Amino acid sequence: MTHSFVVHIPDAELEPEPLDPAQIVSGTPEVIGKVVWESEDGKQVRGIWQITPGMVTDTEADELFVVISGSATIEVEGGETLTVGPGDMAVLREGDRTTWTVHETLRKAYAINL
């Protein structure tokens, strides 16, 4: 990191991040996001991510995130079902296969270790 900084997450401008159509289970979810910091070796990423209502699948990285707004249910294959909303912090393990049911447009701040 070259300098310290602050980002106001609720109204940060984000860029389109098209979903792979194979990930969409139902609805027409759309994703926008922004990487706000990445380590020189690319193994640590910090950013903001937002998804509109719908159902999608994913294979997770090692991630910690905090929900800023919205809500979702995250089914972890062979594991827990997580219900997240504003103020919740969640941890996903690398390799978790998940199904996200997004009830209200969800915005989160995340830290990923690759």
XYZ file of N, CA and C in Angstrom:
342
model
N 0.864 -1.170 0.000
C 0.000 0.000 0.000
C 0.906 1.227 0.000
N 0.572 2.183 -0.844
C 1.415 3.373 -0.938
C 0.959 4.490 -0.012
N -0.318 4.447 0.406
C -0.817 5.499 1.290
C -2.088 5.022 1.990
N -2.432 5.667 3.078
C -3.685 5.389 3.775
C -4.799 6.132 3.074
N -6.031 5.640 3.208
C -7.159 6.287 2.531
C -8.463 5.907 3.215
N -9.514 6.585 2.842
C -10.853 6.270 3.318
C -11.806 6.284 2.119
N -12.790 5.403 2.152
C -13.811 5.332 1.105
C -15.168 5.305 1.800
N -16.092 6.155 1.390
C -17.447 6.140 1.927
C -18.230 5.094 1.125
N -18.410 3.917 1.697
C -18.936 2.760 0.980
C -20.364 2.948 0.463
N -21.296 3.523 1.231
C -22.684 3.569 0.759
C -22.884 4.267 -0.588
N -22.069 5.281 -0.888
C -22.300 5.984 -2.157
C -21.072 5.956 -3.076
N -20.177 5.003 -2.858
C -19.009 4.864 -3.739
C -19.481 4.491 -5.145
N -18.851 5.087 -6.153
C -19.186 4.760 -7.537
C -18.537 3.446 -7.913
N -19.342 2.518 -8.436
C -18.878 1.188 -8.785
C -19.016 0.966 -10.288
N -18.275 -0.012 -10.803
C -18.264 -0.315 -12.235
C -18.949 -1.662 -12.490
N -19.583 -1.826 -13.659
C -20.216 -3.116 -13.987
C -19.208 -4.268 -13.956
N -19.636 -5.389 -13.396
C -18.859 -6.625 -13.365
C -19.802 -7.738 -13.827
N -19.908 -7.929 -15.141
C -20.888 -8.898 -15.656
C -20.711 -10.298 -15.059
N -21.832 -10.898 -14.695
C -21.841 -12.264 -14.193
C -21.719 -13.242 -15.356
N -21.085 -14.368 -15.107
C -21.092 -15.470 -16.062
C -22.535 -15.985 -16.092
N -23.178 -16.041 -17.262
C -24.570 -16.511 -17.325
C -24.773 -17.877 -16.667
N -23.740 -18.712 -16.635
C -23.852 -20.028 -16.010
C -24.051 -19.925 -14.492
N -23.714 -18.777 -13.901
C -23.877 -18.590 -12.456
C -25.303 -18.218 -12.077
N -26.087 -17.710 -13.019
C -27.421 -17.213 -12.714
C -28.412 -18.375 -12.659
N -29.040 -18.534 -11.485
C -30.034 -19.585 -11.282
C -31.422 -19.047 -11.603
N -31.716 -17.824 -11.130
C -33.008 -17.209 -11.413
C -32.918 -15.696 -11.283
N -33.884 -15.033 -11.917
C -33.909 -13.580 -11.900
C -32.913 -13.003 -12.894
N -32.683 -11.711 -12.756
C -31.733 -11.008 -13.628
C -30.760 -10.185 -12.779
N -30.040 -10.860 -11.886
C -29.130 -10.115 -11.011
C -28.016 -9.439 -11.803
N -27.642 -8.255 -11.340
C -26.548 -7.499 -11.945
C -25.552 -7.149 -10.852
N -24.274 -7.195 -11.215
C -23.205 -6.934 -10.251
C -22.410 -5.707 -10.682
N -22.081 -4.881 -9.686
C -21.136 -3.783 -9.871
C -20.139 -3.863 -8.725
N -18.946 -3.327 -8.933
C -17.957 -3.400 -7.884
C -16.769 -2.510 -8.152
N -15.848 -2.528 -7.201
C -14.636 -1.738 -7.342
C -13.582 -2.289 -6.389
N -12.403 -2.551 -6.917
C -11.264 -2.898 -6.073
C -10.674 -1.572 -5.604
N -10.578 -1.410 -4.286
C -10.033 -0.157 -3.748
C -8.573 -0.294 -3.341
N -8.105 -1.554 -3.186
C -6.702 -1.794 -2.863
C -6.353 -3.227 -3.214
N -5.159 -3.417 -3.748
C -4.645 -4.750 -4.041
C -3.163 -4.781 -3.698
N -2.729 -5.866 -3.060
C -1.315 -5.991 -2.703
C -0.480 -6.118 -3.974
N 0.798 -5.783 -3.856
C 1.681 -5.832 -5.020
C 1.721 -7.215 -5.656
N 1.621 -8.272 -4.835
C 1.665 -9.633 -5.372
C 0.296 -10.141 -5.812
N -0.749 -9.323 -5.647
C -2.091 -9.686 -6.076
C -2.785 -10.708 -5.199
N -2.209 -11.035 -4.051
C -2.785 -12.071 -3.196
C -3.778 -11.546 -2.171
N -3.839 -10.221 -2.006
C -4.812 -9.615 -1.103
C -5.565 -8.534 -1.871
N -6.892 -8.583 -1.779
C -7.731 -7.634 -2.499
C -8.766 -7.078 -1.530
N -8.967 -5.771 -1.565
C -9.994 -5.107 -0.750
C -10.906 -4.351 -1.694
N -12.212 -4.403 -1.447
C -13.100 -3.711 -2.364
C -14.527 -3.619 -1.891
N -15.358 -3.187 -2.823
C -16.793 -3.008 -2.614
C -17.490 -3.769 -3.726
N -18.586 -4.447 -3.389
C -19.302 -5.289 -4.350
C -20.790 -5.142 -4.101
N -21.563 -5.101 -5.171
C -23.016 -4.963 -5.046
C -23.705 -5.868 -6.049
N -24.814 -6.489 -5.626
C -25.605 -7.360 -6.498
C -27.089 -7.063 -6.295
N -27.843 -7.041 -7.392
C -29.288 -6.819 -7.337
C -29.992 -8.158 -7.094
N -31.292 -8.133 -6.756
C -32.011 -9.363 -6.417
C -31.958 -10.437 -7.515
N -31.928 -11.667 -7.039
C -31.893 -12.835 -7.899
C -31.168 -13.949 -7.174
N -30.894 -15.040 -7.899
C -30.193 -16.179 -7.306
C -29.010 -16.546 -8.189
N -27.825 -16.648 -7.568
C -26.594 -16.971 -8.291
C -25.779 -18.002 -7.511
N -24.920 -18.713 -8.237
C -23.994 -19.638 -7.604
C -22.581 -19.082 -7.711
N -21.702 -19.557 -6.821
C -20.319 -19.099 -6.848
C -19.443 -20.131 -6.152
N -18.160 -20.094 -6.461
C -17.148 -20.813 -5.705
C -16.293 -19.737 -5.061
N -16.245 -19.763 -3.745
C -15.695 -18.646 -2.991
C -14.179 -18.689 -2.839
N -13.626 -17.502 -2.624
C -12.240 -17.329 -2.195
C -12.268 -17.235 -0.669
N -11.123 -17.115 -0.034
C -11.020 -16.869 1.397
C -11.416 -15.400 1.596
N -12.626 -15.182 2.128
C -13.172 -13.819 2.157
C -13.825 -13.491 3.489
N -13.594 -12.276 3.930
C -14.316 -11.673 5.036
C -15.062 -10.483 4.440
N -16.363 -10.353 4.738
C -17.088 -9.181 4.254
C -18.053 -8.657 5.293
N -18.403 -7.379 5.140
C -19.384 -6.716 5.990
C -20.464 -6.160 5.070
N -21.715 -6.494 5.379
C -22.842 -6.003 4.587
C -23.144 -4.567 4.990
N -23.213 -3.704 3.999
C -23.517 -2.292 4.221
C -25.016 -2.051 4.088
N -25.624 -2.685 3.076
C -27.063 -2.536 2.855
C -27.579 -3.761 2.120
N -28.903 -3.981 2.214
C -29.530 -5.097 1.531
C -29.503 -6.375 2.350
N -29.973 -7.458 1.716
C -30.024 -8.730 2.433
C -29.944 -9.895 1.459
N -29.440 -11.017 1.986
C -29.319 -12.230 1.180
C -29.266 -13.444 2.094
N -29.579 -14.583 1.510
C -29.380 -15.874 2.144
C -28.309 -16.578 1.328
N -27.287 -17.096 2.004
C -26.181 -17.764 1.328
C -26.157 -19.216 1.795
N -26.471 -20.116 0.877
C -26.427 -21.540 1.198
C -25.043 -22.062 0.848
N -24.350 -22.611 1.838
C -23.033 -23.192 1.629
C -23.231 -24.695 1.443
N -22.841 -25.195 0.272
C -23.022 -26.613 -0.029
C -22.354 -27.468 1.046
N -23.153 -28.367 1.641
C -22.624 -29.237 2.687
C -22.373 -28.544 4.001
N -22.907 -27.321 4.168
C -22.639 -26.566 5.393
C -23.828 -25.744 5.829
N -23.522 -24.606 6.399
C -24.519 -23.704 6.969
C -25.275 -22.919 5.895
N -26.422 -22.394 6.287
C -27.120 -21.386 5.507
C -26.990 -20.086 6.291
N -26.391 -19.087 5.648
C -26.127 -17.808 6.294
C -27.159 -16.786 5.840
N -27.726 -16.060 6.776
C -28.635 -14.959 6.461
C -27.908 -13.682 6.837
N -27.704 -12.789 5.857
C -26.923 -11.577 6.104
C -27.720 -10.330 5.765
N -27.458 -9.279 6.526
C -28.082 -7.982 6.316
C -27.158 -6.898 6.834
N -27.608 -5.647 6.829
C -26.762 -4.520 7.220
C -26.100 -4.724 8.580
N -24.780 -4.504 8.593
C -24.017 -4.620 9.822
C -23.465 -6.004 10.084
N -23.892 -7.012 9.308
C -23.392 -8.367 9.518
C -22.024 -8.549 8.880
N -21.158 -9.279 9.598
C -19.869 -9.684 9.066
C -19.944 -11.180 8.810
N -19.421 -11.615 7.677
C -19.427 -13.034 7.337
C -18.047 -13.447 6.839
N -17.753 -14.727 7.011
C -16.506 -15.296 6.533
C -16.855 -16.486 5.648
N -16.286 -16.493 4.439
C -16.450 -17.616 3.521
C -15.088 -18.259 3.325
N -15.074 -19.576 3.288
C -13.817 -20.303 3.128
C -13.521 -20.522 1.653
N -12.249 -20.524 1.329
C -11.826 -20.803 -0.037
C -12.369 -22.161 -0.464
N -12.989 -22.177 -1.642
C -13.532 -23.413 -2.182
C -14.987 -23.667 -1.836
N -15.558 -22.895 -0.880
C -16.986 -23.056 -0.581
C -17.789 -22.873 -1.863
N -18.688 -23.817 -2.127
C -19.618 -23.664 -3.247
C -20.904 -23.110 -2.646
N -21.339 -21.953 -3.134
C -22.461 -21.252 -2.523
C -23.559 -20.949 -3.538
N -24.760 -20.791 -2.985
C -25.892 -20.265 -3.741
C -26.406 -19.064 -2.976
N -26.356 -17.908 -3.641
C -26.797 -16.648 -3.047
C -28.212 -16.348 -3.520
N -29.144 -16.170 -2.580
C -30.474 -15.660 -2.894
C -30.507 -14.232 -2.358
N -30.474 -13.276 -3.271
C -30.413 -11.866 -2.885
C -31.847 -11.334 -2.832
N -32.268 -10.928 -1.638
C -33.635 -10.452 -1.416
C -33.774 -8.965 -1.733
N -32.796 -8.179 -1.281
C -32.743 -6.737 -1.543
C -31.327 -6.441 -2.021
N -31.181 -5.501 -2.953
C -29.852 -5.174 -3.475
C -28.858 -5.099 -2.325
N -27.807 -5.921 -2.424
C -26.838 -6.069 -1.352
C -25.530 -5.403 -1.735
N -25.012 -4.568 -0.831
C -23.707 -3.941 -1.007
C -22.839 -4.370 0.169
N -21.610 -4.794 -0.148
C -20.706 -5.252 0.902
C -19.299 -4.692 0.669
N -18.563 -4.579 1.758
C -17.132 -4.292 1.705
C -16.439 -5.611 2.000
N -15.392 -5.918 1.240
C -14.775 -7.229 1.390
C -13.254 -7.154 1.453
N -12.694 -8.221 2.030
C -11.251 -8.458 2.040
C -11.065 -9.907 1.620
N -10.349 -10.114 0.518
C -10.117 -11.450 -0.028
C -8.625 -11.749 0.018
N -8.316 -12.972 0.436
C -6.954 -13.487 0.392
C -6.922 -14.601 -0.643
N -6.049 -14.467 -1.636
C -5.940 -15.466 -2.705
C -4.728 -16.358 -2.500
